[in-house]
């Protein structure tokens, strides 16, 4: 239901609108499940009134100032998208080798990726205890990567993740509780490549804790979610004891793959495109299983360069975080600015009052007399 107001000719309609904006409208709202304002409880609402000429001056000044506030808001609203593009640009440069071009020139080249990969294969094969395990490794290392490594620096190569990880573990399917000994991280706790420690559930089951307890610097991959969110990845840094829920996969990389670097790789657009391509869609959710995740081809380089990449990415992300913090403060300030300007206007401080104007009381008296003559 909409209330339509038709003010007297002595009341500027825009002035009335602004006056209602600063009035105590909440005081006339009724109902709890379906709050509403009726004609009966709206009409007693008190609003501020000024002489007509001053109303026009106030409206003109408000429109000028509020237009500037709106322009400021529009510019601020562009910042989140710019920061998102900046972070993605950093990740793209990092995981393609462009970010460390100068570093490679000043640092001697170590072992080649082929040599590192061959050593990984031999080490994993030596640890395999059964014929089935050895056959699985032979299958994994026998598959050739599809991406063209020639677009990477000379000492880099695209390598399937299952060659660089010992396993991919699914989380607990047990029911979590509102309180307990240890936090249970779920898909909603992965935000922006990090762990969001709000909206937590817990467990006190010692068997679950022992089986799924996370170690610091563990990469968690969200295997089931909506089509646009499936595949989001975050890193657990050991902030507090936690286990992980069933919609997440714990990625267990070998020492040759830095978890922080892997987390950055899985958060860039290249990885998101991979997830979009391999996901299996259900009625309302999509899924990417461990086998598909293992086929993801990581832009791989020696560990020393991975470490340098992580250092540089974190430095650039820190700048982005500082800008985002300033943006949030500015957004809060601008949000308050509109109400501050309106409050100043209706305290009579925004425009100079004309002493020749009749007081508002005379205006109200005129309105009363008009009503009596009807």
CSV table of N, CA, C and O in Angstrom, one decimal, residues 142-238:
chain,number,residue,atom,x,y,z
A,142,UNK,N,51.7,-41.0,-16.1
A,142,UNK,CA,51.7,-41.3,-17.5
A,142,UNK,C,50.9,-40.4,-18.4
A,142,UNK,O,51.0,-40.4,-19.6
A,143,UNK,N,50.0,-39.6,-17.7
A,143,UNK,CA,49.1,-38.7,-18.5
A,143,UNK,C,49.9,-37.4,-18.7
A,143,UNK,O,50.5,-36.8,-17.8
A,144,UNK,N,49.9,-37.0,-20.0
A,144,UNK,CA,50.5,-35.7,-20.4
A,144,UNK,C,49.6,-34.5,-20.2
A,144,UNK,O,48.4,-34.6,-20.5
A,145,UNK,N,50.2,-33.4,-19.7
A,145,UNK,CA,49.4,-32.2,-19.5
A,145,UNK,C,48.9,-31.6,-20.9
A,145,UNK,O,49.6,-31.8,-21.9
A,146,UNK,N,47.7,-31.0,-20.8
A,146,UNK,CA,47.1,-30.5,-22.1
A,146,UNK,C,47.6,-29.0,-22.4
A,146,UNK,O,47.6,-28.6,-23.5
A,147,UNK,N,47.8,-28.3,-21.3
A,147,UNK,CA,48.1,-26.9,-21.5
A,147,UNK,C,49.5,-26.7,-22.1
A,147,UNK,O,50.4,-27.5,-21.8
A,148,UNK,N,49.7,-25.7,-22.9
A,148,UNK,CA,50.9,-25.4,-23.6
A,148,UNK,C,51.8,-24.6,-22.7
A,148,UNK,O,51.6,-23.5,-22.4
A,149,UNK,N,52.9,-25.3,-22.2
A,149,UNK,CA,53.8,-24.7,-21.3
A,149,UNK,C,54.7,-23.6,-21.9
A,149,UNK,O,55.5,-22.9,-21.2
A,150,UNK,N,54.7,-23.5,-23.3
A,150,UNK,CA,55.6,-22.6,-23.9
A,150,UNK,C,55.2,-21.1,-23.6
A,150,UNK,O,56.0,-20.2,-23.8
A,151,UNK,N,53.9,-20.9,-23.1
A,151,UNK,CA,53.5,-19.6,-22.8
A,151,UNK,C,54.0,-19.2,-21.4
A,151,UNK,O,53.9,-18.0,-21.0
A,152,UNK,N,54.6,-20.1,-20.7
A,152,UNK,CA,55.2,-19.9,-19.4
A,152,UNK,C,56.7,-19.6,-19.5
A,152,UNK,O,57.3,-19.8,-20.6
A,153,UNK,N,57.4,-19.0,-18.5
A,153,UNK,CA,58.8,-18.9,-18.5
A,153,UNK,C,59.5,-20.2,-18.8
A,153,UNK,O,59.0,-21.3,-18.6
A,154,UNK,N,60.8,-20.1,-19.2
A,154,UNK,CA,61.5,-21.3,-19.6
A,154,UNK,C,61.6,-22.4,-18.5
A,154,UNK,O,61.6,-23.6,-18.8
A,155,UNK,N,61.7,-22.0,-17.3
A,155,UNK,CA,61.9,-22.9,-16.2
A,155,UNK,C,60.6,-23.3,-15.5
A,155,UNK,O,60.6,-23.9,-14.5
A,156,UNK,N,59.5,-23.0,-16.2
A,156,UNK,CA,58.2,-23.4,-15.6
A,156,UNK,C,57.5,-24.4,-16.5
A,156,UNK,O,57.9,-24.6,-17.7
A,157,UNK,N,56.5,-25.1,-15.9
A,157,UNK,CA,55.7,-26.1,-16.7
A,157,UNK,C,54.3,-26.2,-16.0
A,157,UNK,O,54.2,-26.1,-14.8
A,158,UNK,N,53.3,-26.5,-16.8
A,158,UNK,CA,52.0,-26.9,-16.3
A,158,UNK,C,52.1,-28.3,-15.8
A,158,UNK,O,52.5,-29.2,-16.6
A,159,UNK,N,51.8,-28.6,-14.6
A,159,UNK,CA,51.8,-29.9,-14.0
A,159,UNK,C,50.5,-30.2,-13.3
A,159,UNK,O,50.0,-29.4,-12.6
A,160,UNK,N,50.0,-31.4,-13.6
A,160,UNK,CA,48.7,-31.8,-13.0
A,160,UNK,C,48.9,-31.9,-11.5
A,160,UNK,O,49.9,-32.4,-10.9
A,161,UNK,N,47.9,-31.4,-10.7
A,161,UNK,CA,48.0,-31.3,-9.3
A,161,UNK,C,48.2,-32.6,-8.6
A,161,UNK,O,48.8,-32.7,-7.6
A,162,UNK,N,47.6,-33.7,-9.2
A,162,UNK,CA,47.7,-35.0,-8.6
A,162,UNK,C,49.1,-35.6,-8.6
A,162,UNK,O,49.5,-36.5,-7.9
A,163,UNK,N,50.0,-35.0,-9.4
A,163,UNK,CA,51.4,-35.3,-9.4
A,163,UNK,C,52.2,-34.7,-8.3
A,163,UNK,O,53.2,-35.1,-7.9
A,164,UNK,N,51.6,-33.6,-7.8
A,164,UNK,CA,52.3,-32.7,-6.8
A,164,UNK,C,51.7,-32.9,-5.4
A,164,UNK,O,52.1,-32.2,-4.5
A,165,UNK,N,50.6,-33.7,-5.3
A,165,UNK,CA,50.0,-33.9,-4.0
A,165,UNK,C,49.9,-35.4,-3.6
A,165,UNK,O,49.7,-36.2,-4.5
A,166,UNK,N,50.0,-35.6,-2.3
A,166,UNK,CA,49.9,-37.0,-1.9
A,166,UNK,C,48.5,-37.5,-1.8
A,166,UNK,O,48.3,-38.7,-2.0
A,167,UNK,N,47.5,-36.6,-1.5
A,167,UNK,CA,46.1,-37.1,-1.4
A,167,UNK,C,45.2,-35.9,-1.4
A,167,UNK,O,45.6,-34.7,-1.3
A,168,UNK,N,43.9,-36.2,-1.6
A,168,UNK,CA,42.8,-35.2,-1.5
A,168,UNK,C,41.8,-35.8,-0.6
A,168,UNK,O,41.1,-36.8,-1.0
A,169,UNK,N,41.6,-35.2,0.6
A,169,UNK,CA,40.7,-35.8,1.6
A,169,UNK,C,39.3,-35.1,1.7
A,169,UNK,O,39.3,-33.9,1.7
A,170,UNK,N,38.3,-35.9,1.8
A,170,UNK,CA,36.9,-35.3,2.0
A,170,UNK,C,36.8,-35.1,3.5
A,170,UNK,O,37.3,-35.9,4.3
A,171,UNK,N,36.0,-34.1,3.9
A,171,UNK,CA,35.8,-33.8,5.3
A,171,UNK,C,34.7,-34.6,6.0
A,171,UNK,O,34.1,-35.5,5.4
A,172,UNK,N,34.4,-34.3,7.2
A,172,UNK,CA,33.4,-35.0,8.0
A,172,UNK,C,32.0,-34.8,7.5
A,172,UNK,O,31.6,-33.7,7.1
A,173,UNK,N,31.2,-35.9,7.6
A,173,UNK,CA,29.8,-35.8,7.3
A,173,UNK,C,28.9,-35.8,8.6
A,173,UNK,O,27.7,-35.8,8.5
A,174,UNK,N,29.6,-35.8,9.8
A,174,UNK,CA,28.9,-35.8,11.0
A,174,UNK,C,28.2,-34.5,11.2
A,174,UNK,O,28.7,-33.5,10.8
A,175,UNK,N,27.1,-34.5,12.0
A,175,UNK,CA,26.4,-33.3,12.3
A,175,UNK,C,27.1,-32.4,13.2
A,175,UNK,O,27.6,-32.9,14.2
A,176,UNK,N,27.3,-31.1,12.9
A,176,UNK,CA,27.9,-30.2,13.7
A,176,UNK,C,27.0,-29.5,14.7
A,176,UNK,O,25.7,-29.6,14.6
A,177,UNK,N,27.5,-28.9,15.8
A,177,UNK,CA,26.7,-28.4,16.8
A,177,UNK,C,27.0,-26.9,17.0
A,177,UNK,O,28.0,-26.4,16.6
A,178,UNK,N,26.1,-26.2,17.7
A,178,UNK,CA,26.3,-24.7,17.9
A,178,UNK,C,27.4,-24.4,18.9
A,178,UNK,O,27.9,-23.3,18.9
A,179,UNK,N,27.9,-25.4,19.7
A,179,UNK,CA,29.0,-25.2,20.6
A,179,UNK,C,29.8,-26.5,20.7
A,179,UNK,O,29.2,-27.6,20.4
A,180,UNK,N,31.0,-26.5,21.1
A,180,UNK,CA,31.8,-27.7,21.2
A,180,UNK,C,33.3,-27.3,21.4
A,180,UNK,O,33.7,-26.2,21.6
A,181,UNK,N,34.1,-28.4,21.3
A,181,UNK,CA,35.6,-28.2,21.6
A,181,UNK,C,36.3,-27.5,20.4
A,181,UNK,O,37.1,-26.7,20.6
A,182,UNK,N,35.9,-27.9,19.2
A,182,UNK,CA,36.7,-27.5,18.0
A,182,UNK,C,35.8,-27.0,16.9
A,182,UNK,O,34.7,-27.5,16.7
A,183,UNK,N,36.2,-26.0,16.2
A,183,UNK,CA,35.4,-25.4,15.1
A,183,UNK,C,35.4,-26.4,13.9
A,183,UNK,O,36.3,-27.1,13.7
A,184,UNK,N,34.2,-26.4,13.2
A,184,UNK,CA,34.1,-27.1,12.0
A,184,UNK,C,34.0,-26.2,10.8
A,184,UNK,O,33.0,-25.4,10.7
A,185,UNK,N,35.0,-26.1,10.0
A,185,UNK,CA,34.9,-25.2,8.9
A,185,UNK,C,34.1,-25.8,7.8
A,185,UNK,O,34.2,-26.9,7.4
A,186,UNK,N,33.2,-24.9,7.2
A,186,UNK,CA,32.3,-25.3,6.2
A,186,UNK,C,32.5,-24.4,5.0
A,186,UNK,O,33.3,-23.5,5.0
A,187,UNK,N,31.7,-24.6,3.9
A,187,UNK,CA,31.9,-23.9,2.7
A,187,UNK,C,31.7,-22.4,2.9
A,187,UNK,O,32.4,-21.6,2.2
A,188,UNK,N,30.8,-22.0,3.8
A,188,UNK,CA,30.6,-20.6,4.0
A,188,UNK,C,31.8,-19.9,4.7
A,188,UNK,O,31.9,-18.7,4.7
A,189,UNK,N,32.7,-20.7,5.3
A,189,UNK,CA,33.8,-20.1,6.0
A,189,UNK,C,35.0,-19.8,5.1
A,189,UNK,O,36.1,-19.4,5.5
A,190,UNK,N,34.9,-20.1,3.8
A,190,UNK,CA,35.9,-19.8,2.8
A,190,UNK,C,35.5,-18.5,2.1
A,190,UNK,O,34.5,-18.6,1.3
A,191,UNK,N,36.2,-17.5,2.3
A,191,UNK,CA,35.9,-16.2,1.6
A,191,UNK,C,37.2,-15.5,1.2
A,191,UNK,O,38.1,-15.3,2.0
A,192,UNK,N,37.3,-15.2,-0.1
A,192,UNK,CA,38.4,-14.4,-0.6
A,192,UNK,C,39.7,-15.1,-0.4
A,192,UNK,O,40.7,-14.4,-0.2
A,193,UNK,N,39.8,-16.4,-0.5
A,193,UNK,CA,41.1,-17.1,-0.4
A,193,UNK,C,41.5,-17.3,1.1
A,193,UNK,O,42.6,-17.9,1.3
A,194,UNK,N,40.7,-16.9,2.0
A,194,UNK,CA,41.0,-17.0,3.4
A,194,UNK,C,39.9,-17.7,4.2
A,194,UNK,O,38.8,-18.0,3.6
A,195,UNK,N,40.1,-17.9,5.5
A,195,UNK,CA,39.1,-18.5,6.4
A,195,UNK,C,38.4,-17.4,7.1
A,195,UNK,O,39.0,-16.6,7.7
A,196,UNK,N,37.1,-17.4,7.0
A,196,UNK,CA,36.2,-16.5,7.7
A,196,UNK,C,35.7,-17.2,9.0
A,196,UNK,O,35.0,-18.2,8.9
A,197,UNK,N,36.1,-16.6,10.1
A,197,UNK,CA,35.9,-17.2,11.4
A,197,UNK,C,34.6,-16.8,12.0
A,197,UNK,O,34.4,-16.9,13.2
A,198,UNK,N,33.6,-16.3,11.2
A,198,UNK,CA,32.3,-16.0,11.7
A,198,UNK,C,31.3,-17.1,11.4
A,198,UNK,O,31.6,-18.0,10.5
A,199,UNK,N,30.2,-17.2,12.0
A,199,UNK,CA,29.1,-18.2,11.7
A,199,UNK,C,29.7,-19.6,11.8
A,199,UNK,O,29.6,-20.4,10.8
A,200,UNK,N,30.3,-19.9,12.9
A,200,UNK,CA,30.9,-21.2,13.1
A,200,UNK,C,30.0,-22.2,13.7
A,200,UNK,O,29.1,-21.9,14.5
A,201,UNK,N,30.2,-23.5,13.4
A,201,UNK,CA,29.7,-24.6,14.1
A,201,UNK,C,30.8,-25.4,14.7
A,201,UNK,O,32.0,-25.2,14.4
A,202,UNK,N,30.5,-26.4,15.6
A,202,UNK,CA,31.6,-27.0,16.4
A,202,UNK,C,31.3,-28.5,16.5
A,202,UNK,O,30.2,-29.1,16.2
A,203,UNK,N,32.3,-29.2,17.0
A,203,UNK,CA,32.2,-30.6,17.4
A,203,UNK,C,33.0,-30.9,18.7
A,203,UNK,O,34.0,-30.2,18.9
A,204,UNK,N,32.5,-31.9,19.4
A,204,UNK,CA,33.3,-32.4,20.6
A,204,UNK,C,33.6,-33.9,20.4
A,204,UNK,O,34.1,-34.5,21.4
A,205,UNK,N,33.4,-34.4,19.2
A,205,UNK,CA,33.7,-35.8,19.0
A,205,UNK,C,35.2,-36.0,18.8
A,205,UNK,O,35.8,-35.6,17.8
A,206,UNK,N,35.8,-36.7,19.8
A,206,UNK,CA,37.3,-36.9,19.7
A,206,UNK,C,37.7,-37.7,18.5
A,206,UNK,O,38.8,-37.4,17.9
A,207,UNK,N,36.9,-38.7,18.1
A,207,UNK,CA,37.3,-39.4,16.9
A,207,UNK,C,37.3,-38.6,15.6
A,207,UNK,O,38.2,-38.7,14.8
A,208,UNK,N,36.3,-37.7,15.5
A,208,UNK,CA,36.2,-36.8,14.4
A,208,UNK,C,37.3,-35.8,14.4
A,208,UNK,O,38.0,-35.5,13.4
A,209,UNK,N,37.6,-35.3,15.6
A,209,UNK,CA,38.7,-34.3,15.7
A,209,UNK,C,40.1,-34.9,15.3
A,209,UNK,O,40.9,-34.3,14.6
A,210,UNK,N,40.3,-36.2,15.8
A,210,UNK,CA,41.6,-36.8,15.4
A,210,UNK,C,41.7,-37.1,13.9
A,210,UNK,O,42.8,-36.9,13.4
A,211,UNK,N,40.6,-37.5,13.3
A,211,UNK,CA,40.6,-37.8,11.9
A,211,UNK,C,40.7,-36.6,11.0
A,211,UNK,O,41.4,-36.7,10.0
A,212,UNK,N,40.0,-35.5,11.3
A,212,UNK,CA,39.9,-34.4,10.4
A,212,UNK,C,40.6,-33.1,10.9
A,212,UNK,O,40.4,-32.1,10.3
A,213,UNK,N,41.4,-33.2,12.0
A,213,UNK,CA,42.0,-32.0,12.5
A,213,UNK,C,43.0,-31.4,11.5
A,213,UNK,O,43.8,-32.2,10.9
A,214,UNK,N,42.9,-30.1,11.2
A,214,UNK,CA,43.7,-29.5,10.2
A,214,UNK,C,45.0,-29.0,10.8
A,214,UNK,O,45.1,-28.6,11.9
A,215,UNK,N,46.1,-29.2,9.9
A,215,UNK,CA,47.4,-28.7,10.3
A,215,UNK,C,47.6,-27.3,9.6
A,215,UNK,O,46.9,-27.0,8.6
A,216,UNK,N,48.4,-26.4,10.2
A,216,UNK,CA,48.6,-25.1,9.7
A,216,UNK,C,49.0,-25.2,8.2
A,216,UNK,O,49.7,-26.1,7.8
A,217,UNK,N,48.6,-24.2,7.4
A,217,UNK,CA,49.0,-24.0,6.0
A,217,UNK,C,48.4,-25.2,5.2
A,217,UNK,O,49.0,-25.8,4.3
A,218,UNK,N,47.1,-25.4,5.5
A,218,UNK,CA,46.3,-26.4,4.7
A,218,UNK,C,45.4,-25.8,3.7
A,218,UNK,O,44.6,-24.9,4.1
A,219,UNK,N,45.4,-26.2,2.5
A,219,UNK,CA,44.5,-25.6,1.4
A,219,UNK,C,43.2,-26.4,1.5
A,219,UNK,O,43.2,-27.7,1.4
A,220,UNK,N,42.1,-25.7,1.5
A,220,UNK,CA,40.8,-26.3,1.5
A,220,UNK,C,40.0,-25.9,0.2
A,220,UNK,O,40.0,-24.7,-0.1
A,221,UNK,N,39.5,-26.8,-0.5
A,221,UNK,CA,38.8,-26.6,-1.7
A,221,UNK,C,37.3,-26.9,-1.6
A,221,UNK,O,37.0,-28.0,-1.1
A,222,UNK,N,36.5,-26.0,-2.0
A,222,UNK,CA,35.0,-26.2,-1.8
A,222,UNK,C,34.5,-27.0,-3.0
A,222,UNK,O,34.3,-26.5,-4.1
A,223,UNK,N,34.2,-28.3,-2.8
A,223,UNK,CA,33.8,-29.2,-3.9
A,223,UNK,C,32.4,-29.1,-4.3
A,223,UNK,O,32.0,-29.5,-5.4
A,224,UNK,N,31.5,-28.7,-3.4
A,224,UNK,CA,30.0,-28.6,-3.6
A,224,UNK,C,29.5,-27.3,-3.2
A,224,UNK,O,29.7,-26.8,-2.1
A,225,UNK,N,28.8,-26.6,-4.2
A,225,UNK,CA,28.3,-25.3,-3.9
A,225,UNK,C,27.4,-24.9,-5.1
A,225,UNK,O,27.2,-25.7,-6.0
A,226,UNK,N,26.9,-23.7,-5.1
A,226,UNK,CA,26.2,-23.2,-6.3
A,226,UNK,C,27.2,-23.1,-7.4
A,226,UNK,O,28.4,-23.0,-7.3
A,227,UNK,N,26.6,-23.1,-8.7
A,227,UNK,CA,27.5,-23.1,-9.9
A,227,UNK,C,28.6,-22.0,-9.9
A,227,UNK,O,29.7,-22.2,-10.3
A,228,UNK,N,28.2,-20.8,-9.4
A,228,UNK,CA,29.1,-19.7,-9.4
A,228,UNK,C,30.2,-19.7,-8.3
A,228,UNK,O,31.2,-19.0,-8.3
A,229,UNK,N,29.9,-20.5,-7.2
A,229,UNK,CA,30.8,-20.5,-6.1
A,229,UNK,C,31.6,-21.8,-5.9
A,229,UNK,O,32.5,-21.9,-5.1
A,230,UNK,N,31.2,-22.9,-6.6
A,230,UNK,CA,31.9,-24.1,-6.4
A,230,UNK,C,33.3,-24.0,-6.9
A,230,UNK,O,33.6,-23.3,-7.8
A,231,UNK,N,34.2,-24.5,-6.1
A,231,UNK,CA,35.7,-24.4,-6.4
A,231,UNK,C,36.4,-23.3,-5.7
A,231,UNK,O,37.6,-23.2,-5.8
A,232,UNK,N,35.7,-22.5,-4.9
A,232,UNK,CA,36.4,-21.5,-4.1
A,232,UNK,C,37.3,-22.1,-3.1
A,232,UNK,O,37.1,-23.2,-2.6
A,233,UNK,N,38.5,-21.5,-2.9
A,233,UNK,CA,39.6,-22.1,-2.2
A,233,UNK,C,40.1,-21.1,-1.1
A,233,UNK,O,40.1,-19.9,-1.4
A,234,UNK,N,40.4,-21.7,0.0
A,234,UNK,CA,41.0,-20.9,1.1
A,234,UNK,C,42.1,-21.6,1.8
A,234,UNK,O,42.3,-22.8,1.6
A,235,UNK,N,42.9,-20.9,2.6
A,235,UNK,CA,44.0,-21.6,3.3
A,235,UNK,C,43.9,-21.4,4.8
A,235,UNK,O,43.6,-20.3,5.3
A,236,UNK,N,44.0,-22.5,5.5
A,236,UNK,CA,43.9,-22.5,6.9
A,236,UNK,C,45.3,-22.4,7.4
A,236,UNK,O,46.2,-23.2,7.1
A,237,UNK,N,45.5,-21.3,8.2
A,237,UNK,CA,46.9,-21.0,8.7
A,237,UNK,C,47.1,-21.4,10.2
A,237,UNK,O,48.1,-21.0,10.8
A,238,UNK,N,46.2,-22.1,10.8
A,238,UNK,CA,46.3,-22.5,12.1
A,238,UNK,C,45.9,-21.5,13.2
A,238,UNK,O,46.4,-21.5,14.3
